[in-house]
PDB file of C-alpha atoms in Angstrom:
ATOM      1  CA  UNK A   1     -22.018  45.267   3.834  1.00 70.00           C
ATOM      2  CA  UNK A   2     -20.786  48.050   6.009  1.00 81.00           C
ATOM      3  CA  UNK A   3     -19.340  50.802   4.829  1.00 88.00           C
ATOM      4  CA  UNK A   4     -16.889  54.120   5.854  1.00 92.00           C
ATOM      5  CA  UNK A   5     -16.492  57.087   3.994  1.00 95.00           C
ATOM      6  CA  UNK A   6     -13.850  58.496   4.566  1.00 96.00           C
ATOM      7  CA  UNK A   7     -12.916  62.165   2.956  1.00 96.00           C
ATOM      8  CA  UNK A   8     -10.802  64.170   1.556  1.00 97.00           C
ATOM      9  CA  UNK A   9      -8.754  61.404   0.244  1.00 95.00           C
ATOM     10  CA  UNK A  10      -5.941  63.779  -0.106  1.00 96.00           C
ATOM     11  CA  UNK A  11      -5.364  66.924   0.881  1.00 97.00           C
ATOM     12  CA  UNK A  12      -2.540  69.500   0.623  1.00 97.00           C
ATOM     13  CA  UNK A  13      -1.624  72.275   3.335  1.00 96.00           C
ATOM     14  CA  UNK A  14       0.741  74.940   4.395  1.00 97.00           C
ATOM     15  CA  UNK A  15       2.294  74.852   7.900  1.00 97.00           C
ATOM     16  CA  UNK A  16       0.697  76.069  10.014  1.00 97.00           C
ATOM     17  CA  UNK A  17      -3.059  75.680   8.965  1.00 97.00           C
ATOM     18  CA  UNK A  18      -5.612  73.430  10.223  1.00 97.00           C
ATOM     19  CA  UNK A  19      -7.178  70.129   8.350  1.00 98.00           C
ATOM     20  CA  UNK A  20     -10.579  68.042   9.150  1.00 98.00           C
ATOM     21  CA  UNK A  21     -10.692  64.491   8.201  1.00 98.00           C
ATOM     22  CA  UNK A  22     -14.255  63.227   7.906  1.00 97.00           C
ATOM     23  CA  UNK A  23     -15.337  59.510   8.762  1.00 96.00           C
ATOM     24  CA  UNK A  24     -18.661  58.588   8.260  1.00 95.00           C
ATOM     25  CA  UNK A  25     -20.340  55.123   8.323  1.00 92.00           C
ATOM     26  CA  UNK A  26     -22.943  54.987   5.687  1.00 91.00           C
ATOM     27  CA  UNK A  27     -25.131  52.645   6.567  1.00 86.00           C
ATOM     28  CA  UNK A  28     -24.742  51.657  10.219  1.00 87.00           C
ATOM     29  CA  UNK A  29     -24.391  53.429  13.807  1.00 88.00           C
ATOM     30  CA  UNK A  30     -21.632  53.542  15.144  1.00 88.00           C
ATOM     31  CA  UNK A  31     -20.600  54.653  18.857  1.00 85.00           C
ATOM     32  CA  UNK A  32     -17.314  53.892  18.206  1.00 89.00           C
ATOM     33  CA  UNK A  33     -14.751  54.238  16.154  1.00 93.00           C
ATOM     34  CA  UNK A  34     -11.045  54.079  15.663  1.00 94.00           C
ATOM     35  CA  UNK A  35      -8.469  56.621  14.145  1.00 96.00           C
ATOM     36  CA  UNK A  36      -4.732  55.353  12.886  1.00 95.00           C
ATOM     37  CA  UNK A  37      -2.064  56.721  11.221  1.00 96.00           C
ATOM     38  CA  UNK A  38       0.355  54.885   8.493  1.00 94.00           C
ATOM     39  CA  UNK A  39       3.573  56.286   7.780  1.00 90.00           C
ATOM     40  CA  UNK A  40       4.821  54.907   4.201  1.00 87.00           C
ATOM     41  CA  UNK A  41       5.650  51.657   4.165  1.00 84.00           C
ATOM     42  CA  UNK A  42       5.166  51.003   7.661  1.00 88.00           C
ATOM     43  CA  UNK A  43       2.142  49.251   9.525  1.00 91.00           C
ATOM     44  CA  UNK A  44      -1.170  51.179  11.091  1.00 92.00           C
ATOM     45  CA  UNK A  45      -0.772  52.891  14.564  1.00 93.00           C
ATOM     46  CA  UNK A  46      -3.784  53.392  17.018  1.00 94.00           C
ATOM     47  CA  UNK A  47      -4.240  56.978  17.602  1.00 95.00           C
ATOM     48  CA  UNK A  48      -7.262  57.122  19.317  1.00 95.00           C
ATOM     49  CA  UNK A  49     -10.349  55.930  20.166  1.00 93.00           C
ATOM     50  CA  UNK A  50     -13.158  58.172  18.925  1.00 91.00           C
ATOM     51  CA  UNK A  51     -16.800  57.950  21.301  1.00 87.00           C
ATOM     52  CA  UNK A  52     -20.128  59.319  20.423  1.00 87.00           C
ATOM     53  CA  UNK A  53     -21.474  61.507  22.773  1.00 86.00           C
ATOM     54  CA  UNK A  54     -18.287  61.659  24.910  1.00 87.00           C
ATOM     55  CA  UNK A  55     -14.627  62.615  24.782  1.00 90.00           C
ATOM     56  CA  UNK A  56     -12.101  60.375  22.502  1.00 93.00           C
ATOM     57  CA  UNK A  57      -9.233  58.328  24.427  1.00 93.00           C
ATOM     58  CA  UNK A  58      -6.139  58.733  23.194  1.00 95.00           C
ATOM     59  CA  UNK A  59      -3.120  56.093  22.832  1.00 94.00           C
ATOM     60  CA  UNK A  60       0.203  57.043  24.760  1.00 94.00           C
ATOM     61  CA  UNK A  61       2.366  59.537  23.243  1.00 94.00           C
ATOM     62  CA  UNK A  62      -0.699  60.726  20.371  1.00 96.00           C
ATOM     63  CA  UNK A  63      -1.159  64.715  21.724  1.00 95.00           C
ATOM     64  CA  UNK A  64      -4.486  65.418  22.054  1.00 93.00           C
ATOM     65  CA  UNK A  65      -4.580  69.331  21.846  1.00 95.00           C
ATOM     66  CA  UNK A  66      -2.711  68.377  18.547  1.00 96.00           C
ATOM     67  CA  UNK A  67      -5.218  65.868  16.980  1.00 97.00           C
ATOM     68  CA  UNK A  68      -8.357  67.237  17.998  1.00 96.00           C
ATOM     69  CA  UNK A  69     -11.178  64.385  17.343  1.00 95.00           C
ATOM     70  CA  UNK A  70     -14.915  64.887  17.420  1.00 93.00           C
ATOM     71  CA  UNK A  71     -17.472  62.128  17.233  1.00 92.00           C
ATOM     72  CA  UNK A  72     -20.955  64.204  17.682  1.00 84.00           C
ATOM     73  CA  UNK A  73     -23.266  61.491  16.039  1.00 90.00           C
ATOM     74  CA  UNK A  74     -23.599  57.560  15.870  1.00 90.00           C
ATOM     75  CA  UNK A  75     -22.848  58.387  11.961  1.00 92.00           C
ATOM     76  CA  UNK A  76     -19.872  61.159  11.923  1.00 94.00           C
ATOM     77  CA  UNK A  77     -16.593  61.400  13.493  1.00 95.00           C
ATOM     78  CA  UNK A  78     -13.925  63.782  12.459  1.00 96.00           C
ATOM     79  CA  UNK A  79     -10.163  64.063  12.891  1.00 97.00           C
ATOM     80  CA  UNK A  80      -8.561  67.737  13.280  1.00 97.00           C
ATOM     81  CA  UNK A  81      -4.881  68.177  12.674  1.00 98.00           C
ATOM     82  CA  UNK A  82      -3.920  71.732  14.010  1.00 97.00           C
ATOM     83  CA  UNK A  83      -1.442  73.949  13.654  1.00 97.00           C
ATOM     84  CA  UNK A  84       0.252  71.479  10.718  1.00 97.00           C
ATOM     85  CA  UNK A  85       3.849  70.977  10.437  1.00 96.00           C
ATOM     86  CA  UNK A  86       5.544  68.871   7.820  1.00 96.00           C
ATOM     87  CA  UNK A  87       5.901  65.811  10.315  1.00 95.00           C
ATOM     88  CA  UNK A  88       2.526  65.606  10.276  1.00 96.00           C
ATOM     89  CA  UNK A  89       2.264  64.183   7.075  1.00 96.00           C
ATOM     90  CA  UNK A  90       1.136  61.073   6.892  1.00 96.00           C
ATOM     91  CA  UNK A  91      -2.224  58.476   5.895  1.00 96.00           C
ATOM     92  CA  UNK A  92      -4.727  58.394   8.139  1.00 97.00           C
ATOM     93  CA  UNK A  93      -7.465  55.670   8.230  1.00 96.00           C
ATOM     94  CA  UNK A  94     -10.735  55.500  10.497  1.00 95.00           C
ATOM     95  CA  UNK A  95     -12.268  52.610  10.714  1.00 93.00           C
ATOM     96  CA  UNK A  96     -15.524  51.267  12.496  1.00 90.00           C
ATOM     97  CA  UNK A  97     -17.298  48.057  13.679  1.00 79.00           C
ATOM     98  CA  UNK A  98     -20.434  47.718  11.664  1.00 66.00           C
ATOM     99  CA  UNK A  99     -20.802  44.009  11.006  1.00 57.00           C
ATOM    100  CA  UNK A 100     -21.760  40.401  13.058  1.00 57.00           C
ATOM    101  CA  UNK A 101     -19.190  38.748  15.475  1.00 57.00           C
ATOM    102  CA  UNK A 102     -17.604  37.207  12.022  1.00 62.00           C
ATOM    103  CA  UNK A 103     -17.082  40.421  10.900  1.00 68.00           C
ATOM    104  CA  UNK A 104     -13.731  42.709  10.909  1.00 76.00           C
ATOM    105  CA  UNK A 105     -14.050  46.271  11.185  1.00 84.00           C
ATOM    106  CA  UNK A 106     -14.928  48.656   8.266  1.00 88.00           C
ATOM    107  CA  UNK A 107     -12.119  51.064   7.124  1.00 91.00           C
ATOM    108  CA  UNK A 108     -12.130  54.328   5.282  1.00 93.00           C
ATOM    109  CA  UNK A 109     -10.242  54.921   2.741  1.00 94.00           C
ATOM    110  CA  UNK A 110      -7.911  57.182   4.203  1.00 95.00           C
ATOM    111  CA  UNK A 111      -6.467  60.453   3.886  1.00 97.00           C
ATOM    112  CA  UNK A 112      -3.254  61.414   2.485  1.00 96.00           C
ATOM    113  CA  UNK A 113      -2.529  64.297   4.627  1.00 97.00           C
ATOM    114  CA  UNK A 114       0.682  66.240   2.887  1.00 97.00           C
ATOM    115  CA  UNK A 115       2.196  69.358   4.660  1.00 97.00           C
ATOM    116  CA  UNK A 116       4.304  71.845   2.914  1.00 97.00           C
TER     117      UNK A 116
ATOM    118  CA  UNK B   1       3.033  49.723  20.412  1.00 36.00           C
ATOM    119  CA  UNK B   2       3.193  47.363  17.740  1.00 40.00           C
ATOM    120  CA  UNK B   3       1.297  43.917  18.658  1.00 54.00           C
ATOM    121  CA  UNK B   4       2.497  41.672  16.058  1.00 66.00           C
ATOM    122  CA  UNK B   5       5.507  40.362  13.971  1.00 78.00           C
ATOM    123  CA  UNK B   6       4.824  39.421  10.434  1.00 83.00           C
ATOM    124  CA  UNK B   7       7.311  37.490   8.165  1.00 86.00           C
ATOM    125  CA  UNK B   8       7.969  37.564   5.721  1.00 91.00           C
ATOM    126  CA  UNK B   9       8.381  41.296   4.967  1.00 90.00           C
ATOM    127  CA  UNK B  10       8.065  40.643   1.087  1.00 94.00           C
ATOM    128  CA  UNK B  11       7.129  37.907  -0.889  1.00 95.00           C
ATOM    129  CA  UNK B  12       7.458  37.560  -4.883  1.00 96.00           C
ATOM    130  CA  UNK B  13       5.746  34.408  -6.428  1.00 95.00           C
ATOM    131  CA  UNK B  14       4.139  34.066  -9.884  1.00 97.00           C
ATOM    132  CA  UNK B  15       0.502  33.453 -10.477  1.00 97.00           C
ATOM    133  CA  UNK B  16      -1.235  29.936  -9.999  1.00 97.00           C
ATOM    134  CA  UNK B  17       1.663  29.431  -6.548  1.00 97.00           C
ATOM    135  CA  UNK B  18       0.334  29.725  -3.163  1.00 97.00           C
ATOM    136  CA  UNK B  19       1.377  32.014  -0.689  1.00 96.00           C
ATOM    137  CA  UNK B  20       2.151  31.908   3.082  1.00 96.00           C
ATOM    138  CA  UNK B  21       2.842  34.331   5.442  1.00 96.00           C
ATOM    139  CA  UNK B  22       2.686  34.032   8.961  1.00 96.00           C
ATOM    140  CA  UNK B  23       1.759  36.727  11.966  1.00 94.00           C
ATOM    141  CA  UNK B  24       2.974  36.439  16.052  1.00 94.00           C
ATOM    142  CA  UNK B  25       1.729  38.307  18.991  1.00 93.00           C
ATOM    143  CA  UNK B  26       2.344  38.704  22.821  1.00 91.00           C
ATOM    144  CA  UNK B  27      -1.236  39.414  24.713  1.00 89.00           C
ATOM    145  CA  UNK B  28      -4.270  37.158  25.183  1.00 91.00           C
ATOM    146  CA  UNK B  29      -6.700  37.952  22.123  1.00 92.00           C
ATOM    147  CA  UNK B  30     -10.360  37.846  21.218  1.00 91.00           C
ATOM    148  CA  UNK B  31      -9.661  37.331  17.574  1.00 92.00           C
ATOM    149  CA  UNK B  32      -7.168  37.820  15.205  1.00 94.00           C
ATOM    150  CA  UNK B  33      -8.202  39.238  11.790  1.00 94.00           C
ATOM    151  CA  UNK B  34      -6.309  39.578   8.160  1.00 95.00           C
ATOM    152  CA  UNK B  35      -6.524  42.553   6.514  1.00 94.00           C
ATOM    153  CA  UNK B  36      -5.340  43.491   2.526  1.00 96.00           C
ATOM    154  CA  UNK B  37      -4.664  46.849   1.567  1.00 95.00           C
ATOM    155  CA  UNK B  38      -3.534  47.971  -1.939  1.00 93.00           C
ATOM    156  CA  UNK B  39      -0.765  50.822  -2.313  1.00 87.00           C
ATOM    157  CA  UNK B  40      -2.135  53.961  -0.834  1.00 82.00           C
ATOM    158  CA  UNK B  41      -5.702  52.419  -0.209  1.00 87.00           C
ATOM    159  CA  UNK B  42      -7.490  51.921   2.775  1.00 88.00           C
ATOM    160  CA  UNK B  43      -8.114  48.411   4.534  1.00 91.00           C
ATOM    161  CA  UNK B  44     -10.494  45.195   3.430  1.00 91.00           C
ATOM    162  CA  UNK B  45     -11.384  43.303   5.782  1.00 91.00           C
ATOM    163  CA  UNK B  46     -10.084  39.416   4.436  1.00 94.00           C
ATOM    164  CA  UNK B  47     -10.906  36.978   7.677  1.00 94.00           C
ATOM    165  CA  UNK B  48     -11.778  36.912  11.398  1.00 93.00           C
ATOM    166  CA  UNK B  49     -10.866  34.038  13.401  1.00 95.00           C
ATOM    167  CA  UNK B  50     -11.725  33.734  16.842  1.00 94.00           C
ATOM    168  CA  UNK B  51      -9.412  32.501  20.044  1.00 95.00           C
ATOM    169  CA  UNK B  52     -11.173  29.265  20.194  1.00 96.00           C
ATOM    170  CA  UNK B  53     -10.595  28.395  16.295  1.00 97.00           C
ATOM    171  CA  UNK B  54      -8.086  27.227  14.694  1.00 98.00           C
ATOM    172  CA  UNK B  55      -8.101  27.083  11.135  1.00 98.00           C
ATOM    173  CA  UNK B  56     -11.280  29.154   8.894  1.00 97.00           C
ATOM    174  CA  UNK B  57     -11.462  28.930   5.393  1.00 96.00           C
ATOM    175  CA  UNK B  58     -12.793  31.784   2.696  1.00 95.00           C
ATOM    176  CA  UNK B  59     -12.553  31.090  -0.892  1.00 97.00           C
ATOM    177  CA  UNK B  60      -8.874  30.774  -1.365  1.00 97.00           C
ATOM    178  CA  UNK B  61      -7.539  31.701   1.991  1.00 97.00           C
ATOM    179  CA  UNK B  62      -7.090  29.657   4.634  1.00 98.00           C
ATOM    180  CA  UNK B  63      -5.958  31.259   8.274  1.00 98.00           C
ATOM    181  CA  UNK B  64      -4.933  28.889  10.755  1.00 98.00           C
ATOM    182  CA  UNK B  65      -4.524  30.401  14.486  1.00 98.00           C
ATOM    183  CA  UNK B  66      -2.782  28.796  17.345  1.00 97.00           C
ATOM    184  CA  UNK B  67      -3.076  30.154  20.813  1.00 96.00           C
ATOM    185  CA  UNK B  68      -0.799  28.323  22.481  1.00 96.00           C
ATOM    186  CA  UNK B  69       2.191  29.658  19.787  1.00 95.00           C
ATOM    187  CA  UNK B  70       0.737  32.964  19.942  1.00 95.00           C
ATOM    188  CA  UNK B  71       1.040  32.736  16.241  1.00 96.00           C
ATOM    189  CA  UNK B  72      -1.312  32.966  12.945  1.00 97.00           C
ATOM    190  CA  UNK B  73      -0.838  32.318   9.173  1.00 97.00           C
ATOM    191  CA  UNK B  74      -3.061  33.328   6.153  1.00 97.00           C
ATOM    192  CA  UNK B  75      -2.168  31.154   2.858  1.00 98.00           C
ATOM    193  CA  UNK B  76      -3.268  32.596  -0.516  1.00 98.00           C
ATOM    194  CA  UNK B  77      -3.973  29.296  -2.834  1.00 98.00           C
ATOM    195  CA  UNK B  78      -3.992  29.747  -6.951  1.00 97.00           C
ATOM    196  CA  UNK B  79      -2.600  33.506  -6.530  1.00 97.00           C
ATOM    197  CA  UNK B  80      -3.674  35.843  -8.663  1.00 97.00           C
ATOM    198  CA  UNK B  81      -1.798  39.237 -10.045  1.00 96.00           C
ATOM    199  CA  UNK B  82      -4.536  40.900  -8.299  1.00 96.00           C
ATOM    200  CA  UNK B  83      -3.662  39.684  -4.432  1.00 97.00           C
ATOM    201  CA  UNK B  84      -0.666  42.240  -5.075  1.00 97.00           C
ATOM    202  CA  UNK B  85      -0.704  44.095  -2.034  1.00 97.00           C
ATOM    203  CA  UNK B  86      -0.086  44.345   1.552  1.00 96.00           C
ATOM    204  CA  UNK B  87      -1.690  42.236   3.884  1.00 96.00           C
ATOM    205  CA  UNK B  88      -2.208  42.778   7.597  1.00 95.00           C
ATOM    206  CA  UNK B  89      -2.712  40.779  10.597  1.00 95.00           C
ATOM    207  CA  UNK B  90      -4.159  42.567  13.623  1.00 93.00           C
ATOM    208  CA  UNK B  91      -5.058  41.472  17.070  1.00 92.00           C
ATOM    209  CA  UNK B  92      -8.338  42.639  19.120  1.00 88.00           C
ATOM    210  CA  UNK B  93      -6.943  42.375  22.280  1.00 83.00           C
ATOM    211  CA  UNK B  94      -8.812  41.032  25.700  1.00 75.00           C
ATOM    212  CA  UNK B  95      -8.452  44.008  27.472  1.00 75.00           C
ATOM    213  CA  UNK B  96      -8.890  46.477  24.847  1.00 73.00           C
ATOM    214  CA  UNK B  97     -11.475  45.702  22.551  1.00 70.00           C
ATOM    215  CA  UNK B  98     -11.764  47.561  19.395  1.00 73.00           C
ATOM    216  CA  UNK B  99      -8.190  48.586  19.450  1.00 83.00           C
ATOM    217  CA  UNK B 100      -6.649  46.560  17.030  1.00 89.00           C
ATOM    218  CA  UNK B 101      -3.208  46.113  17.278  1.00 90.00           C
ATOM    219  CA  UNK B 102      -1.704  45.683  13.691  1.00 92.00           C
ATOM    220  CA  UNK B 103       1.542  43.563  12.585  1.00 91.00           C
ATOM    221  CA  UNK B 104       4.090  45.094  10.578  1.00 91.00           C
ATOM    222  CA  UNK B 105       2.843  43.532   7.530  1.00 93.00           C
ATOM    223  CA  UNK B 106       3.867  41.356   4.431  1.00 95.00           C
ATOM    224  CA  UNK B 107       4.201  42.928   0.477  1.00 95.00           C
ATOM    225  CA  UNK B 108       2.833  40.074  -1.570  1.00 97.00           C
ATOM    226  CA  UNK B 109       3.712  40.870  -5.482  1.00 97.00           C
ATOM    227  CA  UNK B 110       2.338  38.245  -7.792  1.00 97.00           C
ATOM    228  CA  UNK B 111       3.515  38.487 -11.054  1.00 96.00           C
ATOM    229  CA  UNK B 112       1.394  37.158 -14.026  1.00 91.00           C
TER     230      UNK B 112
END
């Protein structure tokens, strides 16, 4: 089946720093694909919308100077949190659509992004 | 925003019981799709069901959709103490394909 990696699975930073978050789908293409972010014990939140080739859409109230994405191939997308502050923190997940019309979309495991 | 309402918000059963839990939205869908996730883990994919089903079946879960109610449930039969986790509805939209639109979620513990 389809899969995303997804890496670093966690990752520790000082304010103030920059962090990538790579999402890759293994063993499909895929033009799009989607970032959210979990805060603990709550559900997944649409970020943005990551395109290959062009620039990502963003959801209302996600800053995009803040959470810089680049998707420059069918197989690689990446998430950049800049200039980190402790509210930051949180899981974020990217996830893809690999499969058939029966088929959900493929997540990555996510990254526990901590920001001290 | 958030699409969808789960309830409940936890449920605690012991092994070999079934479990329900059931999912609402507001906007016309494509599908609506059930997701797991264990503590800290990413997402697996459980069940798509599309907007002109009504009930699909996959080993021991059975998701029943109905339009009309805007509403959704996923039953677990036989539980096991390793369907402890979280599980997920999420709606792909008509107007926004792709961006799934997730419900709050129900904690399933099943205790051996």
């Amino acid at each position: 089946g389809a899969v995303v990696s997804q890496h670093p699975s966690r990752v520790i930073c000082k304010s103030g720093t920059s962090v990538k978050i790579e999402c890759r789908s293994l063993d499909f293409q895929a033009t799009t694909m989607f970032w959210y972010r979990q805060f603990p014990k709550q559900s997944l939140m649409l970020m943005a919308t990551s395109n290959e080739g062009s620039k990502a859409t963003y959801e209302q109230g996600v800053e995009k100077d803040k959470f810089l994405i680049n998707h420059a191939s069918l197989t690689l997308s990446t998430l950049t949190v800049t200039s980190a502050h402790p509210e930051d923190s949180s899981f974020y997940i990217c996830s893809a659509h690999g499969g058939g019309k029966d088929y959900g979309y493929t997540f990555g495991s996510g990254t526990r992004l901590t920001v001290v | 925003s958030q699409q969808g309402e789960e309830d409940p918000q936890a449920l605690s059963i012991q092994e070999g019981e079934n479990a329900t839990m059931n999912c609402s939205y507001k906007t016309s869908i494509n599908n609506l799709q059930w997701y797991r996730q264990n503590s800290g883990r990413g997402l697996v994919h459980l069940i798509l069901i599309r907007s002109n089903e009504r009930e699909k079946h996959s080993g021991r879960l059975r998701v029943t959709l109905d339009t009309s109610k805007k509403s959704s449930s996923l039953l677990i039969t036989a539980s096991r103490a390793a369907d402890t986790a979280s599980y997920f509805c999420a709606t792909d939209a008509t107007d926004s394909w792709g961006k799934l639109q997730f419900g709050a979620g129900t904690q399933v513990v099943v205790t051996p």
